[in-house]
Coordinates of N, CA and C in Angstrom, one line a residue:
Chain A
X1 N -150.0 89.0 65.9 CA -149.0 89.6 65.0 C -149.5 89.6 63.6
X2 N -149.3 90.6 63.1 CA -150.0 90.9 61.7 C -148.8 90.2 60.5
X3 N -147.4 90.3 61.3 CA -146.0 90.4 60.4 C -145.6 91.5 59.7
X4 N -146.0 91.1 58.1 CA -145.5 92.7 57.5 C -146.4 92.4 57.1
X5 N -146.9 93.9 56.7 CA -147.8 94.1 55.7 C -147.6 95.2 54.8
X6 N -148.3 95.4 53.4 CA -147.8 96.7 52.6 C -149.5 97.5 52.1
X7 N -149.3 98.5 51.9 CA -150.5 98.8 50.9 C -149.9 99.7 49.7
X8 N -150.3 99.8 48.6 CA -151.6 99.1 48.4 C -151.3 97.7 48.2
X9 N -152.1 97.1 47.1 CA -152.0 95.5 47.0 C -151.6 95.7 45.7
X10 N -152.5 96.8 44.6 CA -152.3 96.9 43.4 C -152.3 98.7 42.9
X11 N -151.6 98.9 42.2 CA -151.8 100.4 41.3 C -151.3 100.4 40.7
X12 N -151.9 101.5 39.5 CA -151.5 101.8 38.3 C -151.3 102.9 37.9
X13 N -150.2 103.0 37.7 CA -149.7 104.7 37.4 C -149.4 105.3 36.0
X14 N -149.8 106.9 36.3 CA -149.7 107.1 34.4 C -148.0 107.8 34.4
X15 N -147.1 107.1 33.5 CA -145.9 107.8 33.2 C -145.6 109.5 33.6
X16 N -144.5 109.3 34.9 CA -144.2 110.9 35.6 C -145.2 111.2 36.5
X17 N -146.2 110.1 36.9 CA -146.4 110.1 38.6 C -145.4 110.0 39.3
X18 N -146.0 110.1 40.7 CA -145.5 109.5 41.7 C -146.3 108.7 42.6
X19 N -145.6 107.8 43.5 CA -146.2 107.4 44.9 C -145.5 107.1 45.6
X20 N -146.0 106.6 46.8 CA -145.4 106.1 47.9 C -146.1 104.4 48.4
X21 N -144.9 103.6 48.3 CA -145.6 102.2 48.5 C -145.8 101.8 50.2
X22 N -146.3 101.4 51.0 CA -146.5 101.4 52.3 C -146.0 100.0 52.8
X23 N -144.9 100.0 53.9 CA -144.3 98.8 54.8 C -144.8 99.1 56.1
X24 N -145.2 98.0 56.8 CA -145.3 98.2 58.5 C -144.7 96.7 58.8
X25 N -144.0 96.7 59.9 CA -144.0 95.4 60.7 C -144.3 95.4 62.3
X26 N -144.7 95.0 62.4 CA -145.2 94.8 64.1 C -144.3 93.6 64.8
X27 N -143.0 93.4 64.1 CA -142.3 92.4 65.3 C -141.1 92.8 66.0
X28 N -140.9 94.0 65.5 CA -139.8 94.9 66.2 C -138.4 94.3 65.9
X29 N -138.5 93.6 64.2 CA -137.6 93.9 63.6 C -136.7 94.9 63.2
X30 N -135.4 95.4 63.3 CA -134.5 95.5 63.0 C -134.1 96.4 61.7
X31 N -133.7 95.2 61.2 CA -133.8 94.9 59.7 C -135.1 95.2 58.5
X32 N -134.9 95.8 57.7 CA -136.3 95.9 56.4 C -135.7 96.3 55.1
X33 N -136.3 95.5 54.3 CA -135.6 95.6 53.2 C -137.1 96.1 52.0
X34 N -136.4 96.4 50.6 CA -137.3 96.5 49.5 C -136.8 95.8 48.2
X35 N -137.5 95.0 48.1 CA -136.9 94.4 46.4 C -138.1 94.7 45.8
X36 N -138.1 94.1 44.3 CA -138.6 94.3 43.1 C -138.5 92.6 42.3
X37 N -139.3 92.5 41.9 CA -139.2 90.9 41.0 C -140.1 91.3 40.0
X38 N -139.8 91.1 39.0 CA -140.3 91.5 37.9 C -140.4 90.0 37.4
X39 N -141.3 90.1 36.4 CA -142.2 88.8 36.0 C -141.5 87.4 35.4
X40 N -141.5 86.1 35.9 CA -140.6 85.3 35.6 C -138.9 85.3 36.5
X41 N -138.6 86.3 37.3 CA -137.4 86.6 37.8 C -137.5 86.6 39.0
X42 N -136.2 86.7 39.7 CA -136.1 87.0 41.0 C -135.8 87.9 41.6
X43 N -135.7 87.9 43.0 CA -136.0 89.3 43.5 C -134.6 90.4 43.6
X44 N -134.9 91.4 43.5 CA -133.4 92.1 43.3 C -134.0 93.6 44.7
X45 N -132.6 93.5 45.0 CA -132.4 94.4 46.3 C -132.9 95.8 45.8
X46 N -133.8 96.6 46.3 CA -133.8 98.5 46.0 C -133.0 98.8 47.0
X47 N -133.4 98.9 48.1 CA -133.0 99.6 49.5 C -133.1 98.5 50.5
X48 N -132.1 99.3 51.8 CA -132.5 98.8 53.0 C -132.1 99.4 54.1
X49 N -132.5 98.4 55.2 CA -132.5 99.7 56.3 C -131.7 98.5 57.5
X50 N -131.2 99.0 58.4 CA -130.7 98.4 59.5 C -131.0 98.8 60.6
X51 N -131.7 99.9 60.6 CA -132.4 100.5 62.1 C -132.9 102.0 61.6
X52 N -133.9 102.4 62.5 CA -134.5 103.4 62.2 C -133.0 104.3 62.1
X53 N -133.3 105.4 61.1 CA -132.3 106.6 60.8 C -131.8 106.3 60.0
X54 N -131.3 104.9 59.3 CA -130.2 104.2 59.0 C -131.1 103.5 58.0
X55 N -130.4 104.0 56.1 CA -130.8 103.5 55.1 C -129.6 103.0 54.1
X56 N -129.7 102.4 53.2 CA -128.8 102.1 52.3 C -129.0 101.4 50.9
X57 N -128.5 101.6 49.8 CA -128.9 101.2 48.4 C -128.5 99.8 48.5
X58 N -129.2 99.2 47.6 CA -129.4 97.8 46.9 C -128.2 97.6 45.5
X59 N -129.3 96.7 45.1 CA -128.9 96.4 43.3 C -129.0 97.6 42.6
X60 N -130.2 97.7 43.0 CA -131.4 98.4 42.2 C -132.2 99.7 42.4
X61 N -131.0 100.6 42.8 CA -132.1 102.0 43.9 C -132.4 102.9 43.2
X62 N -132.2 103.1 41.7 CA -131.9 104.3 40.9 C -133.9 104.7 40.6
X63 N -134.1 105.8 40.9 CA -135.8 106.0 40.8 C -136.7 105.6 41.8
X64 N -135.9 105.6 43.1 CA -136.4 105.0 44.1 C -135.6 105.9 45.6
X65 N -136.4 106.1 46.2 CA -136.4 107.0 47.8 C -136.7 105.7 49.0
X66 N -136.1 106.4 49.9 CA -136.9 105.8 51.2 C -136.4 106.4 52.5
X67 N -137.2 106.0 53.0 CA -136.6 106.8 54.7 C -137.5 105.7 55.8
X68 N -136.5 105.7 57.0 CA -137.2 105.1 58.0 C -137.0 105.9 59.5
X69 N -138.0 106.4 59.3 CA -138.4 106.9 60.9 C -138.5 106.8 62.1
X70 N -138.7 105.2 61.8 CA -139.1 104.3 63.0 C -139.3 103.0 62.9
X71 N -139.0 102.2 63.8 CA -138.7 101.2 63.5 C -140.0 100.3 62.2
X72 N -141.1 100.5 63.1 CA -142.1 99.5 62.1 C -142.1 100.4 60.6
X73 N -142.0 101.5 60.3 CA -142.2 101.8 59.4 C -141.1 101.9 58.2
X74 N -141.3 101.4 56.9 CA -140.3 101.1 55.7 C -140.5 102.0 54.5
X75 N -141.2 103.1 54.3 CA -141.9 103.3 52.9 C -141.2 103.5 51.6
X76 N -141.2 103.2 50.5 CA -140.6 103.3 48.9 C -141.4 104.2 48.4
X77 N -140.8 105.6 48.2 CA -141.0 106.1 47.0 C -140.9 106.2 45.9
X78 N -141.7 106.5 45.1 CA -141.1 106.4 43.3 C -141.9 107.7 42.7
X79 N -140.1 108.2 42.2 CA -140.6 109.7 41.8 C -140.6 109.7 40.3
X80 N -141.3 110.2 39.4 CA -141.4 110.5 38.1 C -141.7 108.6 37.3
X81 N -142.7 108.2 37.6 CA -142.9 106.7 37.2 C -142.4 106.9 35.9
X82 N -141.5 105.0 35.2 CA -141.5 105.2 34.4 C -142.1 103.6 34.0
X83 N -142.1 103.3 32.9 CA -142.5 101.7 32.1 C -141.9 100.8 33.3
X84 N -140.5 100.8 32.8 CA -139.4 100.2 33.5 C -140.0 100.0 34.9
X85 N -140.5 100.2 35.5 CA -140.5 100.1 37.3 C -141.9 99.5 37.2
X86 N -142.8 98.9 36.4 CA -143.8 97.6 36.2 C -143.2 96.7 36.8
X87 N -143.5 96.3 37.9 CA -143.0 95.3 39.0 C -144.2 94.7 39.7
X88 N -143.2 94.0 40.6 CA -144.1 93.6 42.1 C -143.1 94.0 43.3
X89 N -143.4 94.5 44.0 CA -142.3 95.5 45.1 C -143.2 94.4 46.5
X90 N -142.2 93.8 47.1 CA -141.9 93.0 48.3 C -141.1 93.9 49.3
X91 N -142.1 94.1 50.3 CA -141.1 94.2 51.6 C -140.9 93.2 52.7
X92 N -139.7 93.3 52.9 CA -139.6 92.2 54.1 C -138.6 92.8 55.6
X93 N -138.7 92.2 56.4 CA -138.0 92.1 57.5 C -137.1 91.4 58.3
X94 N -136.2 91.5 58.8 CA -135.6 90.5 60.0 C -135.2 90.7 61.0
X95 N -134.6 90.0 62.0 CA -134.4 90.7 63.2 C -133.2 91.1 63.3
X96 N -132.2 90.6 62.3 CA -131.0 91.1 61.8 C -130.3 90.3 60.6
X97 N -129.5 91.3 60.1 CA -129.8 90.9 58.8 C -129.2 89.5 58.1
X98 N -128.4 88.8 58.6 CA -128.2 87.6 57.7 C -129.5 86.4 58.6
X99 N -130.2 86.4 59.0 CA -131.3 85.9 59.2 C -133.0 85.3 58.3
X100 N -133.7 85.0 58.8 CA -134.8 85.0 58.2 C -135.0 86.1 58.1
X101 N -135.7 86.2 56.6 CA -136.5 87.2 56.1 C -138.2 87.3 56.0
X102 N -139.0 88.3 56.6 CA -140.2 87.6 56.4 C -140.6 88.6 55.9
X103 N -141.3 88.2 54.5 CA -142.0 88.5 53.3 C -143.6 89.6 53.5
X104 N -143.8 90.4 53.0 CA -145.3 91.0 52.5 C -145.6 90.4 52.0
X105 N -146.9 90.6 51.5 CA -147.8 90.1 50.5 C -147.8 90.5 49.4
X106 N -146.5 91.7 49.1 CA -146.6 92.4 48.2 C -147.5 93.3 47.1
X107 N -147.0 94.5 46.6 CA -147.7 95.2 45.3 C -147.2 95.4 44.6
X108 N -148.6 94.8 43.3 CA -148.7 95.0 41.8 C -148.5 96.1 41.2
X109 N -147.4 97.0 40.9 CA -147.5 97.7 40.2 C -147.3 97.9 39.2
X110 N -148.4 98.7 37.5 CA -148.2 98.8 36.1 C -147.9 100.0 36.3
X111 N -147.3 100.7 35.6 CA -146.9 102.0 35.2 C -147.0 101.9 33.5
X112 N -148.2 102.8 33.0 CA -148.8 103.0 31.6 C -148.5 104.2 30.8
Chain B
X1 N -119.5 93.1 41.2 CA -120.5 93.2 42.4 C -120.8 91.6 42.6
X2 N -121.3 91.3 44.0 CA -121.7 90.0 44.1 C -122.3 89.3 43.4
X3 N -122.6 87.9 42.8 CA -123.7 87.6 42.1 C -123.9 86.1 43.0
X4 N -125.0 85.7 42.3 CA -125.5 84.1 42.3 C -126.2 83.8 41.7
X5 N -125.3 82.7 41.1 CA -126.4 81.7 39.6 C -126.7 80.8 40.6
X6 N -128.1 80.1 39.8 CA -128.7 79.2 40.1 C -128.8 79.0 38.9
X7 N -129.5 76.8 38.8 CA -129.9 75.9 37.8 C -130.3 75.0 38.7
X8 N -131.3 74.3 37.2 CA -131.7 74.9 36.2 C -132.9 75.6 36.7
X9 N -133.2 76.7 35.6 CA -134.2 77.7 35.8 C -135.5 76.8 35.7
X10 N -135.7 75.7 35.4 CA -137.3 75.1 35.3 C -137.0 73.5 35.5
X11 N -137.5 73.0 36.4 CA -137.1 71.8 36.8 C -138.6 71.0 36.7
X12 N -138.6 69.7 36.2 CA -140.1 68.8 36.3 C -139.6 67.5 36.6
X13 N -140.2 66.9 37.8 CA -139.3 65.4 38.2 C -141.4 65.0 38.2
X14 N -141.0 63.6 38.4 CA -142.0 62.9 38.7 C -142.5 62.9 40.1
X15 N -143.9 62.9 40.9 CA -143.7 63.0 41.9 C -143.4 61.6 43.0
X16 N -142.5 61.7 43.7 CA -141.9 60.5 44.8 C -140.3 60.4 44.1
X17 N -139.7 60.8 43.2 CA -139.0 61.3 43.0 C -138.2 62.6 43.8
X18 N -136.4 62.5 43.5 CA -135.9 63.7 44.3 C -136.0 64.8 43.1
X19 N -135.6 66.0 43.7 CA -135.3 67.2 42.6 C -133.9 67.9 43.8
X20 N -133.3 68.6 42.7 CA -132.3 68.8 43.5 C -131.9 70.4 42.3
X21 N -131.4 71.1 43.1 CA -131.4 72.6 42.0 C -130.2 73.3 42.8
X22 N -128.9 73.8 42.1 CA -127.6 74.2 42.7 C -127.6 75.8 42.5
X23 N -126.9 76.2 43.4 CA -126.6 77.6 43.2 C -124.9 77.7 43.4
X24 N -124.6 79.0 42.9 CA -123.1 79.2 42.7 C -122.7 80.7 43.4
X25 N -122.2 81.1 43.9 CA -122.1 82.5 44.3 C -120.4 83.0 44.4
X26 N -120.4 84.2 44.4 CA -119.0 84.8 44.2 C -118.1 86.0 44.9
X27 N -119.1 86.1 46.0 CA -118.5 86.5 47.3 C -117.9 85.4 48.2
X28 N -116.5 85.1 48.2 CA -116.1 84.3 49.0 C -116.1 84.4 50.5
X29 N -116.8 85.4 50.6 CA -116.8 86.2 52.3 C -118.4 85.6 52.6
X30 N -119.3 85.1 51.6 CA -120.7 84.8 52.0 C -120.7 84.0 53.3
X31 N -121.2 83.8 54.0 CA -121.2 82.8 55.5 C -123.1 82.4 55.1
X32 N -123.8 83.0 54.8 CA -125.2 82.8 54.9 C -126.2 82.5 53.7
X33 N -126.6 81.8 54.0 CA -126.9 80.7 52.7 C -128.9 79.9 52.7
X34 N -130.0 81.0 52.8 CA -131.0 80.6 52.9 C -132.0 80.1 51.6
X35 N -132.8 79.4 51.4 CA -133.6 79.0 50.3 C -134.9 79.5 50.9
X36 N -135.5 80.1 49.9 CA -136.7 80.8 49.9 C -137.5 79.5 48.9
X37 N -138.9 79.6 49.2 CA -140.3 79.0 48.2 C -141.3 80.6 48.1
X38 N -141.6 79.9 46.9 CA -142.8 81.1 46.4 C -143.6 80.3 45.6
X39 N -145.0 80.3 46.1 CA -146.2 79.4 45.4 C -146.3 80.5 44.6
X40 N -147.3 80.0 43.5 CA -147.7 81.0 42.4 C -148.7 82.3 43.2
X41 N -148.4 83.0 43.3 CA -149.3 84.6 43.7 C -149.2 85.1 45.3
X42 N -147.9 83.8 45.7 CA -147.7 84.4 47.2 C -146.4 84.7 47.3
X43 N -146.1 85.0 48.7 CA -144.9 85.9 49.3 C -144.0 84.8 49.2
X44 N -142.6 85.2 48.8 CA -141.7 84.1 49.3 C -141.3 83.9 50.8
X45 N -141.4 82.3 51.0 CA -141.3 82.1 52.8 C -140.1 81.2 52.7
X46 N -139.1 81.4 53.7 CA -138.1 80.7 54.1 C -138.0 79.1 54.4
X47 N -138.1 78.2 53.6 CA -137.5 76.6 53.8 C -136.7 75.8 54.8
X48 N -135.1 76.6 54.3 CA -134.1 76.1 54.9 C -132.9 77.5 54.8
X49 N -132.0 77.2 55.5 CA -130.9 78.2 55.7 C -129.3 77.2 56.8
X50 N -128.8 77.8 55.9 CA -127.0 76.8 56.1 C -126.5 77.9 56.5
X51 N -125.9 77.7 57.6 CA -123.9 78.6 57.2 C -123.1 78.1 57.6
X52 N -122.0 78.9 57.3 CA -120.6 78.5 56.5 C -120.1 77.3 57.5
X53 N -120.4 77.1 58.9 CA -120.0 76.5 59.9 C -119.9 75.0 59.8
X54 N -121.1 74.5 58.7 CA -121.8 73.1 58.3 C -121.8 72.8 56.7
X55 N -121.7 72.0 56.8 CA -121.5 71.3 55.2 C -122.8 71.0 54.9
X56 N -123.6 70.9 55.8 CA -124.9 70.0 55.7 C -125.8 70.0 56.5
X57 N -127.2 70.1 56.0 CA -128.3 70.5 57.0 C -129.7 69.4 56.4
X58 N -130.7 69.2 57.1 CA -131.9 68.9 56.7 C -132.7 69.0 57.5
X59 N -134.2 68.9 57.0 CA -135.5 69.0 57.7 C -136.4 68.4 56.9
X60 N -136.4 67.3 57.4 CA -137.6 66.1 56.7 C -137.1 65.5 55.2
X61 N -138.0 66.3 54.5 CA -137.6 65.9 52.7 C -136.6 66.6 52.7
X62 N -136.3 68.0 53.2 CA -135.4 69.0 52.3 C -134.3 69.0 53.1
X63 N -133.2 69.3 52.6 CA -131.7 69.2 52.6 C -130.9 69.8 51.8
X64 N -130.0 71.1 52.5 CA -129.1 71.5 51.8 C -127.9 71.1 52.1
X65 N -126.4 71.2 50.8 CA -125.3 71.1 51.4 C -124.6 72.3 50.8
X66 N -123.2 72.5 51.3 CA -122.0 73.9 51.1 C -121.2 73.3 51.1
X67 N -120.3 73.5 49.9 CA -119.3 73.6 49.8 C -118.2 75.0 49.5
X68 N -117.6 75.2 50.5 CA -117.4 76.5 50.7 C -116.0 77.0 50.0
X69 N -115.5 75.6 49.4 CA -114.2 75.8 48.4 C -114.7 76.3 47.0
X70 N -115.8 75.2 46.7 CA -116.2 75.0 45.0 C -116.9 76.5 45.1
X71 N -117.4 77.3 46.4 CA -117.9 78.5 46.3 C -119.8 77.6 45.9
X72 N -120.3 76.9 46.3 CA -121.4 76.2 45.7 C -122.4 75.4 46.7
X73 N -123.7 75.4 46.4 CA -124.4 74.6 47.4 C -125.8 74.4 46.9
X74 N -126.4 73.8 47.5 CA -127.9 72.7 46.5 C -128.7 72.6 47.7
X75 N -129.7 72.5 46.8 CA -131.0 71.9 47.8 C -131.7 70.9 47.5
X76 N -131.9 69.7 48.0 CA -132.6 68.5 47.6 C -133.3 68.3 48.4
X77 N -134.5 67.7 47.7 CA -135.8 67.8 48.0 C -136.1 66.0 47.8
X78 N -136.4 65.4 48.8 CA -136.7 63.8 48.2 C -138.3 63.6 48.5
X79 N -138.7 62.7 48.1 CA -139.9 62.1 47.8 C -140.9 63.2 48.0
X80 N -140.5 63.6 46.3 CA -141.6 65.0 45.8 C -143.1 65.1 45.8
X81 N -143.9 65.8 46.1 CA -145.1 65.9 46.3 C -145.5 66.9 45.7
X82 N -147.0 67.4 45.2 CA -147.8 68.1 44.6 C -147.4 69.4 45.6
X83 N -147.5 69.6 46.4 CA -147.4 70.8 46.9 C -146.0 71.0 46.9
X84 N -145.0 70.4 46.7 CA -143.5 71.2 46.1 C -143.4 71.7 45.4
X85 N -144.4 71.9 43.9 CA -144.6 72.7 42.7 C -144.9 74.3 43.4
X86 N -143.5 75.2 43.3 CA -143.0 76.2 43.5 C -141.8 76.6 42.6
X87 N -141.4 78.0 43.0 CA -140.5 78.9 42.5 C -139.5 78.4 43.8
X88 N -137.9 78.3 43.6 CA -137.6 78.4 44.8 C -136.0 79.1 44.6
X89 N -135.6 80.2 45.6 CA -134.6 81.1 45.4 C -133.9 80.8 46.4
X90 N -132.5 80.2 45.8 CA -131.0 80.7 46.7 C -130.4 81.6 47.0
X91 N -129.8 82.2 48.2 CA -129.7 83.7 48.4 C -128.1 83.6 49.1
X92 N -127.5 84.4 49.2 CA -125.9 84.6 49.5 C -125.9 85.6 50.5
X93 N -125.3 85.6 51.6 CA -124.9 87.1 52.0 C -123.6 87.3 52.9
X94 N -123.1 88.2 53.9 CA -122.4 88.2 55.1 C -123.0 88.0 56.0
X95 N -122.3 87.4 57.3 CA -122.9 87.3 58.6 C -122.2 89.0 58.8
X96 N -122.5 90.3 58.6 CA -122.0 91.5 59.2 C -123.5 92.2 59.2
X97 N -123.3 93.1 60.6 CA -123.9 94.3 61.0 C -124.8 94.7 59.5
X98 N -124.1 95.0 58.8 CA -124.7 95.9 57.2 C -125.0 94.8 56.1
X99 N -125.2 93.6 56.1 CA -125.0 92.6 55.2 C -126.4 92.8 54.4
X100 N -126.1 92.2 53.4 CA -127.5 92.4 52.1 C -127.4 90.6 51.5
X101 N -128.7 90.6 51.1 CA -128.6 89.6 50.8 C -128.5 89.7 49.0
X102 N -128.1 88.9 48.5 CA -128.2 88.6 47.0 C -128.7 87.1 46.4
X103 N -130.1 87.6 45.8 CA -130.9 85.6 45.5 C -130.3 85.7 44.4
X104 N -130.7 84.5 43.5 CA -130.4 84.0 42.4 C -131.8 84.0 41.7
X105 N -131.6 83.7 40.6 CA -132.7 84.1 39.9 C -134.2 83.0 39.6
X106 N -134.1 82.1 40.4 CA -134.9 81.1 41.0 C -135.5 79.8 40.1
X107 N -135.8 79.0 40.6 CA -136.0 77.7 39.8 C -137.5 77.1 39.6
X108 N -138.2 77.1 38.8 CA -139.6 77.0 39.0 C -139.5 74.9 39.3
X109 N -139.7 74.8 39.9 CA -140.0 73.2 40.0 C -141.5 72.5 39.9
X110 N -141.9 72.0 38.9 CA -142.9 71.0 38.8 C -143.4 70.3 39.0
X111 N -143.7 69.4 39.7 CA -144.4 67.9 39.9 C -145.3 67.5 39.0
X112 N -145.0 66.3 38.3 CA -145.4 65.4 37.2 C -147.0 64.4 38.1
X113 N -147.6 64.4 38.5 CA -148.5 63.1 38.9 C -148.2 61.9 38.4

């Protein structure tokens, strides 16, 4: 089992890009979520999901997309980058949701 | 909207020493109550986790309690060691179908040699 994993690891984007951040889990979790922790802080909710088809806002969704297709797959878009969204973006999983959460390895991202 | 404080934000005990760091939350409907660790440059991984059922839990050094009146619950950590020097986040949620979680804003803890 791989768990979760994301790509990239790190990127840097020029103000009014876009991208797409990548989630996979291989344990046929349920549950997948996206936070954001920004340096010194903790982690705050974007999105989440409770089953493929099935998405829902966080804390923190504003500048932020997502869709789930299928179960292993979670992806975060970010449209029109701005400063503000210089983060570390964590995805995680569970097998339902008031359960263990298990963590990525997360990505670095600067927006310049 | 829901929140959760935690304290103190930066904790340094000596090590063989306890540390002990509270959280506060304000969904009175919360039932689920997990503590995350985050070493410096890794993923946060799950510790320990309470609900509303128990006042009280442990596993080895670490130990949480709930108090489900004061709305409040802690995590104590006894005879601290070098490798306890982490970030560590309390989180709140529902036991329901759609539940989200909400952490607190986490407590960096130290170990002294």
């Amino acid at each position: 089992n791989a768990g979760v994993t994301q790509t990239p690891k790190f990127r840097i984007l020029k103000i009014g890009q876009s991208m797409t951040l990548q989630c996979t889990q291989d344990m046929n979790h349920n549950y997948m979520y996206w936070y954001r922790q920004d340096p010194g802080m903790g982690l705050k909710l974007i999105y989440y999901s409770v089953g493929a088809g099935i998405t829902d806002k966080g804390e923190v969704p504003n500048g932020y997309n997502v869709s789930r297709s299928t179960t292993e797959d979670f992806p975060l878009r970010l449209e029109l980058a701005a400063p503000s969204q210089t983060s570390v973006y964590f995805c995680a999983s569970s097998i339902q949701g008031p359960n263990e959460q298990f963590f990525g390895p997360g990505t670095r991202l600067t927006v310049l | 909207g829901e929140n959760v404080e935690q304290h103190p934000s930066t904790l340094s005990v000596q090590e063989g020493d306890s540390a002990v760091i509270k959280c506060t939350y304000s969904d009175s409907a919360s039932n689920y109550f997990p503590w995350y660790k985050q070493e410096l440059g890794k993923r946060p991984q799950l510790i320990i986790d309470i609900r509303s059922n128990v006042g009280e839990k442990k596993d080895q050094r670490i130990a949480v309690t709930l108090n489900k009146t004061a709305k409040h619950f802690s995590l104590h950590i006894t005879e601290t060691q070098p490798e306890d020097s982490a970030v560590y986040f309390c989180a709140a949620s529902r036991y329901s179908s759609a539940s989200k979680i909400i952490f607190g804003s986490g407590t960096r803890l130290s170990i002294r040699p």
